[in-house]
Tab-separated table of C-alpha atoms and ligand atoms in Angstrom:
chain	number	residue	atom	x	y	z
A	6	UNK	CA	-19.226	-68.869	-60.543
A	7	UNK	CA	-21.450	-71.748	-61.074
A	8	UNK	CA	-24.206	-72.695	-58.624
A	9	UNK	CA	-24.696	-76.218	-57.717
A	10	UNK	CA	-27.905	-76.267	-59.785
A	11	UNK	CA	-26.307	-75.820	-62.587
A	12	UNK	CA	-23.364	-78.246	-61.923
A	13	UNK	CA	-25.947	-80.636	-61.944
A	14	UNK	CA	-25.057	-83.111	-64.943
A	15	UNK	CA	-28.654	-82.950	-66.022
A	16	UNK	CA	-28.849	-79.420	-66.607
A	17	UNK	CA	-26.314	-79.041	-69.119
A	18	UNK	CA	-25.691	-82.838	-70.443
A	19	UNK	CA	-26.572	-81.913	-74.089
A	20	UNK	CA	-23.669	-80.451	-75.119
A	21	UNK	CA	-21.463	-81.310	-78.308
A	22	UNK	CA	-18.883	-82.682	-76.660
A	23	UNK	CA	-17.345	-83.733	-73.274
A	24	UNK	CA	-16.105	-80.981	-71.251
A	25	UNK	CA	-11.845	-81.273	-70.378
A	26	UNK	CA	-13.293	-81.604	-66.918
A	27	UNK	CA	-15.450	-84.723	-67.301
A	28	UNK	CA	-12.176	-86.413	-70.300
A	29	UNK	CA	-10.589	-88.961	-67.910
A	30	UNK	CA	-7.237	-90.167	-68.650
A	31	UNK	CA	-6.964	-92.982	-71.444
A	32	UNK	CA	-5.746	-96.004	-69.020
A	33	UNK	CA	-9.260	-94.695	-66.947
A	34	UNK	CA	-11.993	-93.934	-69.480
A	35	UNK	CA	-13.551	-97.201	-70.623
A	36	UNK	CA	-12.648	-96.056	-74.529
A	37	UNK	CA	-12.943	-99.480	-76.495
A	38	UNK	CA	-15.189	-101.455	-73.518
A	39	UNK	CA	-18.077	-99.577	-74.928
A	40	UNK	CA	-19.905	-101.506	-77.044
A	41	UNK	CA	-18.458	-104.731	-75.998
A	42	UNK	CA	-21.451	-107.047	-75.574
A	43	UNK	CA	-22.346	-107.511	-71.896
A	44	UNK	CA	-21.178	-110.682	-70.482
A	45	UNK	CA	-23.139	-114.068	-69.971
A	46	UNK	CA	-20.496	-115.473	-67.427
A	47	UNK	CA	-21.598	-113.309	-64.026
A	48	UNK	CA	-24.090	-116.400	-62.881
A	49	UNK	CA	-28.117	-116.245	-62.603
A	50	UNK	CA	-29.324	-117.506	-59.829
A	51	UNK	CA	-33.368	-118.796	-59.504
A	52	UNK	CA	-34.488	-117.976	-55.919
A	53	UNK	CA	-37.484	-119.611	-56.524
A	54	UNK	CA	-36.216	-123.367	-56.959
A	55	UNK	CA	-36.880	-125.355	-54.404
A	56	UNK	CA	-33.148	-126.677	-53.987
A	57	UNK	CA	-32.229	-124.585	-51.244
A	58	UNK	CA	-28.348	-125.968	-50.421
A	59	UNK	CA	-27.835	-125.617	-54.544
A	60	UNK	CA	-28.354	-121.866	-53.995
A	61	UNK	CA	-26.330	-121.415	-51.499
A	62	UNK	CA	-23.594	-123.451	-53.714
A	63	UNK	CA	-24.216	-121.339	-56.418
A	64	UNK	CA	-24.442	-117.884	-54.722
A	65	UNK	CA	-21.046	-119.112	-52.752
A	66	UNK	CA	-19.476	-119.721	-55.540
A	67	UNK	CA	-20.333	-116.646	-57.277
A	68	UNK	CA	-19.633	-114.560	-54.328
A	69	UNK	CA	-15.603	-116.088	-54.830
A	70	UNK	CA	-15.610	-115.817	-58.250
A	71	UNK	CA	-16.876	-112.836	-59.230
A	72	UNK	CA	-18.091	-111.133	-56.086
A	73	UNK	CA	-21.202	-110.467	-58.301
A	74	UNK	CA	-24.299	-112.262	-59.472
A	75	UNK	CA	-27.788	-111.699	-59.960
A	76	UNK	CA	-31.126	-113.099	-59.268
A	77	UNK	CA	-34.409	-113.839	-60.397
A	78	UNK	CA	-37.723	-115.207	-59.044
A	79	UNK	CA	-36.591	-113.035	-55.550
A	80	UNK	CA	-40.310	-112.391	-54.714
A	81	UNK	CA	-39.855	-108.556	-55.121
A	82	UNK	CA	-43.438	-107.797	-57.645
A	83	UNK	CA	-42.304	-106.645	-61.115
A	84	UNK	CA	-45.098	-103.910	-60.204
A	85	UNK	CA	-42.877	-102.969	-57.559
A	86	UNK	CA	-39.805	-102.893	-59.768
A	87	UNK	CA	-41.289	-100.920	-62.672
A	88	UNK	CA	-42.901	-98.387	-60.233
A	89	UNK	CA	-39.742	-97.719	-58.600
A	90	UNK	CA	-37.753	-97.090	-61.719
A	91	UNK	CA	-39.967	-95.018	-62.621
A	92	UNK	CA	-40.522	-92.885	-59.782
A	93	UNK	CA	-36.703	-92.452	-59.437
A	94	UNK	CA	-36.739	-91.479	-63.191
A	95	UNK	CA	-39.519	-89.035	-62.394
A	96	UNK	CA	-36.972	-87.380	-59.460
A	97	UNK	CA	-34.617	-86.928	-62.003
A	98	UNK	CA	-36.352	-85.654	-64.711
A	99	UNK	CA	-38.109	-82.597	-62.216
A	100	UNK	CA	-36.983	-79.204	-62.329
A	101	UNK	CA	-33.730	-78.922	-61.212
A	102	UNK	CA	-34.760	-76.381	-58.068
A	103	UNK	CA	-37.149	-79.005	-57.216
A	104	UNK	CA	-34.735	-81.854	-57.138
A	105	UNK	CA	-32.192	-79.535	-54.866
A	106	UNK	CA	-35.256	-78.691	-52.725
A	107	UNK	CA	-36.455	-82.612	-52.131
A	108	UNK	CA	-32.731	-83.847	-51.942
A	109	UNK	CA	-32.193	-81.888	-49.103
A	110	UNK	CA	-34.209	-81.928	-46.510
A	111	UNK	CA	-32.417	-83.282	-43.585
A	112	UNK	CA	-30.566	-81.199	-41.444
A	113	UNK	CA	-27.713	-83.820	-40.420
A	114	UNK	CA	-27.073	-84.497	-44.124
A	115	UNK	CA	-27.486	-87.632	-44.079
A	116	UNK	CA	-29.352	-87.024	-47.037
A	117	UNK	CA	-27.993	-86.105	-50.148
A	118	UNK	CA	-28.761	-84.691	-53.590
A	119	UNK	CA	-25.495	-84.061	-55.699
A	120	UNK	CA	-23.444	-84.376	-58.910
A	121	UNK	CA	-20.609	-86.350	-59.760
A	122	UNK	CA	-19.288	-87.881	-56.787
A	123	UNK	CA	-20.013	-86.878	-53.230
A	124	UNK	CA	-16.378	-85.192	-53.535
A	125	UNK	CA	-17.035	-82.765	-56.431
A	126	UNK	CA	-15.277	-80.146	-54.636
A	127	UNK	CA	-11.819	-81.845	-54.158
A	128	UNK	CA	-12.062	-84.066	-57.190
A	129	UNK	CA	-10.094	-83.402	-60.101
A	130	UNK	CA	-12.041	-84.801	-62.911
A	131	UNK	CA	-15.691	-85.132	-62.687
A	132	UNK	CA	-18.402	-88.118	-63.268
A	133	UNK	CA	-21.164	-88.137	-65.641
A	134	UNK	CA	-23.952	-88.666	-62.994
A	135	UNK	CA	-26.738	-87.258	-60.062
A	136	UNK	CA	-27.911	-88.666	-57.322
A	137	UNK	CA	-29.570	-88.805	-54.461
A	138	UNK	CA	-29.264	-91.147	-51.355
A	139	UNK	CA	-30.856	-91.475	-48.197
A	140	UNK	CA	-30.870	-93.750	-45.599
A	141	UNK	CA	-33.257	-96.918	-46.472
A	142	UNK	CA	-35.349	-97.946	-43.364
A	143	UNK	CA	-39.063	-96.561	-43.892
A	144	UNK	CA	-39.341	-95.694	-40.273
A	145	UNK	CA	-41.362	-92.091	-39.515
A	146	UNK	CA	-38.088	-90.848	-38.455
A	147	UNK	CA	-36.509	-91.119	-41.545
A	148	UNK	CA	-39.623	-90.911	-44.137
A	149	UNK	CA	-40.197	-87.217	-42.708
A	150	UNK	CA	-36.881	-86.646	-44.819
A	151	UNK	CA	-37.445	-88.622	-48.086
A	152	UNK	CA	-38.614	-86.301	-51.479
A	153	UNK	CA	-42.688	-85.796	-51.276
A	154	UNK	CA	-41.806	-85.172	-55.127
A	155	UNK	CA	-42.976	-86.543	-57.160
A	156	UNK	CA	-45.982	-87.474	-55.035
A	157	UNK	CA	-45.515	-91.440	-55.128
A	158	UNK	CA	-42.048	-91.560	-54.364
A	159	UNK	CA	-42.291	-92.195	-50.240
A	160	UNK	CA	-45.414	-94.693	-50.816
A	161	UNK	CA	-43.419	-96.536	-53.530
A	162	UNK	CA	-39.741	-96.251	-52.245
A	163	UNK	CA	-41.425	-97.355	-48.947
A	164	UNK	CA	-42.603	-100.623	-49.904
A	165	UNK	CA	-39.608	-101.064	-52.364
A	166	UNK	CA	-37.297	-100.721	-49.059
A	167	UNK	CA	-39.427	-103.265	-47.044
A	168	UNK	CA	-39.527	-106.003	-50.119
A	169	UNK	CA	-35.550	-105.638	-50.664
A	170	UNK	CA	-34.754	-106.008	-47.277
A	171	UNK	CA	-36.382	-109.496	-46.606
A	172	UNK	CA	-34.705	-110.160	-50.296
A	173	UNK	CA	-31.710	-108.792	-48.493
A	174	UNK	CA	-32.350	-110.721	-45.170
A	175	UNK	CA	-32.976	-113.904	-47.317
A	176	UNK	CA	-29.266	-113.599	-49.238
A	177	UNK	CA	-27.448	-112.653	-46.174
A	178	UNK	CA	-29.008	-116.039	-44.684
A	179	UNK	CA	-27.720	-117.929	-47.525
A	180	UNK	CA	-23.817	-116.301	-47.664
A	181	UNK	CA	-24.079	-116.677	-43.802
A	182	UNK	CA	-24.417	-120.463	-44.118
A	183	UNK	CA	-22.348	-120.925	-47.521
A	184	UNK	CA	-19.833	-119.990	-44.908
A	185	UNK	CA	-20.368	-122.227	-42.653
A	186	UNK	CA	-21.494	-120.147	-40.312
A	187	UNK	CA	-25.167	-119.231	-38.476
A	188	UNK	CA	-27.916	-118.322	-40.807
A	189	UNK	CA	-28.338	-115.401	-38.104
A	190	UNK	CA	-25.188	-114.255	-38.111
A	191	UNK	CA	-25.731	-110.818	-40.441
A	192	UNK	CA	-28.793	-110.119	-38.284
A	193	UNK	CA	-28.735	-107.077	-36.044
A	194	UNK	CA	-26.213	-104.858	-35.812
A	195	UNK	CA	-24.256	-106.233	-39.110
A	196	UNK	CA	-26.853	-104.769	-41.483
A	197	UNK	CA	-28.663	-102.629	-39.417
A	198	UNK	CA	-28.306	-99.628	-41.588
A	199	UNK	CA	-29.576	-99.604	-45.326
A	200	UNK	CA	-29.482	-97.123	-47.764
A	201	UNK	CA	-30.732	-95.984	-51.087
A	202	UNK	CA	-29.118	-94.362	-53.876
A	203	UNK	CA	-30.747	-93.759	-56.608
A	204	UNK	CA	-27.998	-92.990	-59.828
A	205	UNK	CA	-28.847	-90.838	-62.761
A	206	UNK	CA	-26.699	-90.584	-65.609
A	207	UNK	CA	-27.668	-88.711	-68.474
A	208	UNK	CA	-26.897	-89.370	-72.553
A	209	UNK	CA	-23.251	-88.449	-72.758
A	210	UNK	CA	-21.927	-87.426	-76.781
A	211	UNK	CA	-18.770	-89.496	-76.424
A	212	UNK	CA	-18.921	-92.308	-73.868
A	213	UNK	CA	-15.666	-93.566	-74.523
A	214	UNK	CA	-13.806	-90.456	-72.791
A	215	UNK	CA	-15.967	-90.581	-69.511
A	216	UNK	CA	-17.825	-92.101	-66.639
A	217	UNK	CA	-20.670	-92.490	-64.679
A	218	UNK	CA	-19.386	-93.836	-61.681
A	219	UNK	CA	-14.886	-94.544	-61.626
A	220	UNK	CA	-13.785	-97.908	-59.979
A	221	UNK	CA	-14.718	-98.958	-56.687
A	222	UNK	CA	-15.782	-101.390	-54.422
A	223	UNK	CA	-18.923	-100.712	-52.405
A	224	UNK	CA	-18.177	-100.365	-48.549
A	225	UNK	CA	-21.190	-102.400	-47.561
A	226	UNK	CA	-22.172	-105.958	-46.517
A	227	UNK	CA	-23.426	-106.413	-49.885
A	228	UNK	CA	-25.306	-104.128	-52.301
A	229	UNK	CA	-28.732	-104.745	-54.378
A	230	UNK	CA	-29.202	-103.110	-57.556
A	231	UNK	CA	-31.983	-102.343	-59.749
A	232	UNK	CA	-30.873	-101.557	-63.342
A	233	UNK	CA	-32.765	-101.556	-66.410
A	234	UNK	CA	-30.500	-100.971	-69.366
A	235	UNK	CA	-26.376	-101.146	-70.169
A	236	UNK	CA	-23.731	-99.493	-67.850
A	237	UNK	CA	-22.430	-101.761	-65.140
A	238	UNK	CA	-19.109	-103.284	-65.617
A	239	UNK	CA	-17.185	-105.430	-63.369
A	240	UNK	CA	-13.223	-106.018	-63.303
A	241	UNK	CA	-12.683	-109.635	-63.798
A	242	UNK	CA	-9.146	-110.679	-64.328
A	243	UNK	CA	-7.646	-107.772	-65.811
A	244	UNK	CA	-10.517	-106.855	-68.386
A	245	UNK	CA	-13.982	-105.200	-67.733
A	246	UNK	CA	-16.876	-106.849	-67.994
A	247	UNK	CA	-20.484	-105.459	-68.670
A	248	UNK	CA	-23.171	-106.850	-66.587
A	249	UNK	CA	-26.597	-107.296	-68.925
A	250	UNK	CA	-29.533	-106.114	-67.681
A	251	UNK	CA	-32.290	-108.695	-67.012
A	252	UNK	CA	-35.511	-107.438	-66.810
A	253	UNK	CA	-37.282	-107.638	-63.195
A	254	UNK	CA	-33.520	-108.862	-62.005
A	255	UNK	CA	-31.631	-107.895	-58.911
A	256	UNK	CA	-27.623	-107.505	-59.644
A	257	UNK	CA	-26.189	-108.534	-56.159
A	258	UNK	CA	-22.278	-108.127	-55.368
A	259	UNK	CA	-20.569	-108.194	-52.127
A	260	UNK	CA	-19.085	-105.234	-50.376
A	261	UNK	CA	-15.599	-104.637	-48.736
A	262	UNK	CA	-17.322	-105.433	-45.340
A	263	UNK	CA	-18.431	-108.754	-46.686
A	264	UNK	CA	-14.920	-109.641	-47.539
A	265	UNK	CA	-13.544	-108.397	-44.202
A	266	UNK	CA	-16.213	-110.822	-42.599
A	267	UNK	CA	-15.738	-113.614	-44.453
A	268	UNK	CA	-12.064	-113.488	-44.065
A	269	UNK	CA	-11.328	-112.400	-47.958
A	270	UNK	CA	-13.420	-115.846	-48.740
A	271	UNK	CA	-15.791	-114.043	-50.564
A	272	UNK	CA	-14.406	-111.115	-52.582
A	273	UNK	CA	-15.536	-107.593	-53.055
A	274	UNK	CA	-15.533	-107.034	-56.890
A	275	UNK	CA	-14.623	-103.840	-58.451
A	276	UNK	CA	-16.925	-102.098	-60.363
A	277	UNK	CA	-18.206	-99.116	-62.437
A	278	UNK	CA	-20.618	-97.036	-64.384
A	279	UNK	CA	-20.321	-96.327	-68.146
A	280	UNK	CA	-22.346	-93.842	-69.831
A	281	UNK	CA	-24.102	-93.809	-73.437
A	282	UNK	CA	-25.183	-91.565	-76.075
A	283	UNK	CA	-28.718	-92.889	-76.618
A	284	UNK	CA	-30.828	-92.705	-73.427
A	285	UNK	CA	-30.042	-91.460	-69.725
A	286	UNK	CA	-29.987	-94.708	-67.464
A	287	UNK	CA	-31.100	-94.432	-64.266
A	288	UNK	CA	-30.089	-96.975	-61.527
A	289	UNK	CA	-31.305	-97.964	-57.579
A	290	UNK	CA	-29.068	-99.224	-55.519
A	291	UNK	CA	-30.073	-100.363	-51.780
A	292	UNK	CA	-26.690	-101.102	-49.672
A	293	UNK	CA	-26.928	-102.951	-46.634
A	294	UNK	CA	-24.251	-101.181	-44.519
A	295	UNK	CA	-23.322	-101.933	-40.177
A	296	UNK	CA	-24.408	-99.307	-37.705
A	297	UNK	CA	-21.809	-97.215	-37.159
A	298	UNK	CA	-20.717	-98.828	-33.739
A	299	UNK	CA	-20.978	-102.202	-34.922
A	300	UNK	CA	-17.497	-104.206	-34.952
A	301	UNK	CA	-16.327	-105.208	-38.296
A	302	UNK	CA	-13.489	-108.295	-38.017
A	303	UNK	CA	-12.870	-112.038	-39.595
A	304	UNK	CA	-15.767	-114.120	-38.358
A	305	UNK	CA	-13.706	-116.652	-35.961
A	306	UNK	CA	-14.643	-119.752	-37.633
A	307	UNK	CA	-12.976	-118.401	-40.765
A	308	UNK	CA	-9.969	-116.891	-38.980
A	309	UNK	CA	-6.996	-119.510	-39.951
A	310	UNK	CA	-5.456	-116.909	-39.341
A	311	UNK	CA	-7.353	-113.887	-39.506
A	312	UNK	CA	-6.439	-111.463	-42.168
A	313	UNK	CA	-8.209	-108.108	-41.310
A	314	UNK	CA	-7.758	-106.190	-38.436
A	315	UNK	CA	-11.002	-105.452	-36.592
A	316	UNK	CA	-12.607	-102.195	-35.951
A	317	UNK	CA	-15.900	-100.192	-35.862
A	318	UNK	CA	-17.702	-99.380	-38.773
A	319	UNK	CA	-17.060	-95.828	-38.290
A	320	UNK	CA	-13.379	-96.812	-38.606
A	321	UNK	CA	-13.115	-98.321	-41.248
A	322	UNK	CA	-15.285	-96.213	-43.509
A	323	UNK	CA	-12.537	-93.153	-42.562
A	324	UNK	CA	-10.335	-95.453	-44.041
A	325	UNK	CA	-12.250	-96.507	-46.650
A	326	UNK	CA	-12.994	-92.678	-47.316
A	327	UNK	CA	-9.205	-92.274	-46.802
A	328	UNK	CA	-8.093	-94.502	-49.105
A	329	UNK	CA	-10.564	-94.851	-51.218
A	330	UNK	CA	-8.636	-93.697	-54.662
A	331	UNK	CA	-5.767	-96.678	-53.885
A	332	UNK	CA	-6.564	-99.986	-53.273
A	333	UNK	CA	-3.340	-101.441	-52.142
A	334	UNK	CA	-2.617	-98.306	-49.587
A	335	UNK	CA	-6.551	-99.468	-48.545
A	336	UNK	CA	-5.737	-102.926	-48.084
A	337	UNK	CA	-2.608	-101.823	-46.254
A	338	UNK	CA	-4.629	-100.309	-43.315
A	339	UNK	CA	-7.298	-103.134	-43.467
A	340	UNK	CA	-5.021	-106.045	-42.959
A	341	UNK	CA	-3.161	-107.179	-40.611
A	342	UNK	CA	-0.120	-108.690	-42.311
A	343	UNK	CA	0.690	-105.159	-43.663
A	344	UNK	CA	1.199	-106.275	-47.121
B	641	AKG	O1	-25.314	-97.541	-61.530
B	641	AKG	C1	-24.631	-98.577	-61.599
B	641	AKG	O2	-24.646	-99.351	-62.557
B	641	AKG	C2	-23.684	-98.903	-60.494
B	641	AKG	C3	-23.987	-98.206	-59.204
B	641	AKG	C4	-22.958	-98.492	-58.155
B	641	AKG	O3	-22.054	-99.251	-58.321
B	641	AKG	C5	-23.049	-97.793	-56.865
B	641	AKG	O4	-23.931	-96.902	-56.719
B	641	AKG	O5	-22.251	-98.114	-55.968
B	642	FE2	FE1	-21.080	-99.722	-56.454
């Protein structure tokens, strides 16, 4: 039997072709969306204008769009960005004992180093990708779990999680009042609990029969990534959509939460991860999730009527985790109409 080393996509990723386990089924596998230029539509936004209430416009009306955009001029040091991408490339690219040794050294396991999906177990076809995730908040508590390889990574990762989260802090502010509602009101308990995932997905020999990551919808408040070549795509009426990388950007879409909260105003986009056959991609994504406790439910401004149920965070991510592979039977448990 295989050991989980060497289920690791990284350790056997240059083969001739795609194994039966990793071919997804043709109405699944992105087949002709590879190679489709990525798409100009999903807006920019420029944090650092001075027009505050024409950001929050904009990022509003991205957020109902698309449920995606990104940003630029976010304060977050291109030093910062390039040494983070490359320290997570470094993680990936150490031995693969080494990886299995600094991706798991929590004993609640909350902190995780696999392959795939976090499911590989149950699933039946398997994703192109590693990764490793960990909560976010560079308290001691939590930094006495992170990798000490390679050697930069908690010094780095540590000032990369306190830079995103006033980015973070500074977006929530803005969707808060493009709602109409406090610019406090994703403070505290709301988005209390980040975390960081850092996605590796090697070259892949045919792209068009796999993927990185399948469909989903994050089950945050919203999600910050760091990308710095091809692979994103978002479903936008009907088709897929890349999202082009911008160099030093943020790509910023709203989570299930987020659309539970804002009463299905704003709208959490699917998305997914495509692979390629020239380069591995690696990708950092920093989700701002609840506490567990915290009650998620229709801010009551917006609730004319309401149109989720409301429970704990805990709750609805066993749903979420329940559900997860069907997004009606999801939004079935979710809602309150039923429908
Ligand atoms: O790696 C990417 O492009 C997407 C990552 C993502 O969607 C996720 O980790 O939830
Ligand atoms: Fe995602």
């Amino acid at each position: 039997m295989e050991t989980f080393d060497q289920k690791l996509a990284s350790s056997w990723f240059d083969v001739q072709s795609v194994p039966q386990t990793y071919v997804h089924p043709p109405e699944k596998r992105p087949g002709n969306t590879i190679g489709v230029p990525p798409c100009k539509n999903i807006p920019v936004v420029d944090l650092g204008n001075d027009d505050r209430s024409h950001t929050i416009q904009q990022i509003s009306k991205a957020s109902q769009d698309f449920g995606f955009f990104q940003v630029i001029n976010h304060g977050v040091s291109k030093k910062l960005i390039d040494d983070t991408m490359s320290v997570s490339k470094e993680f990936h690219a150490m031995p693969r004992k080494d990886k299995i040794i600094e991706g798991s050294k929590d004993p609640t396991g909350s902190y995780k180093f696999y392959t795939s999906s976090e499911n590989y177990a149950n699933e039946e076809l398997h994703y192109w990708r590693d990764a490793l995730a960990h909560p976010a908040h560079p308290s001691e508590n939590n930094m006495q779990f992170w990798p000490q390889n390679p050697t930069r990574y908690r010094e780095v990762l540590k000032t990369y999680a306190e830079e995103v989260r006033k980015l973070g802090s500074r977006i929530l502010e803005m969707l808060a009042e493009g709602l109409g509602l406090s610019k406090e009101f994703f403070n505290g308990g709301l988005s209390e609990y980040p975390r960081l995932l850092s996605n590796h997905y090697p070259p892949c020999p045919d792209p068009s029969l796999t993927l990185g990551l399948a469909k989903h919808r994050d089950p945050s408040l919203i999600t910050i990534l760091l990308q710095d070549s091809e692979g994103l795509q978002v479903f936008k009426d009907g088709n897929w959509i890349g999202v082009e990388p911008i160099s030093s950007g943020f790509v910023v879409n709203i989570g299930y939460v987020m659309q539970m909260i804002s009463n299905s105003k704003f709208k959490g986009a699917d998305h997914r991860a495509v692979t390629n056959s020239r380069a591995a991609r690696t990708t950092v994504a920093y989700f701002i999730y609840p506490s567990n406790e915290t009650v998620i439910e229709p801010a009551k401004a917006l609730c004319n009527p309401p149109l989720y149920k409301s429970m704990t965070f805990t709750e609805f991510l066993q749903y979420f985790k329940s559900k997860v592979a069907n997004d009606e039977e999801l939004s079935k448990v979710l809602s309150l109409s039923g429908s």
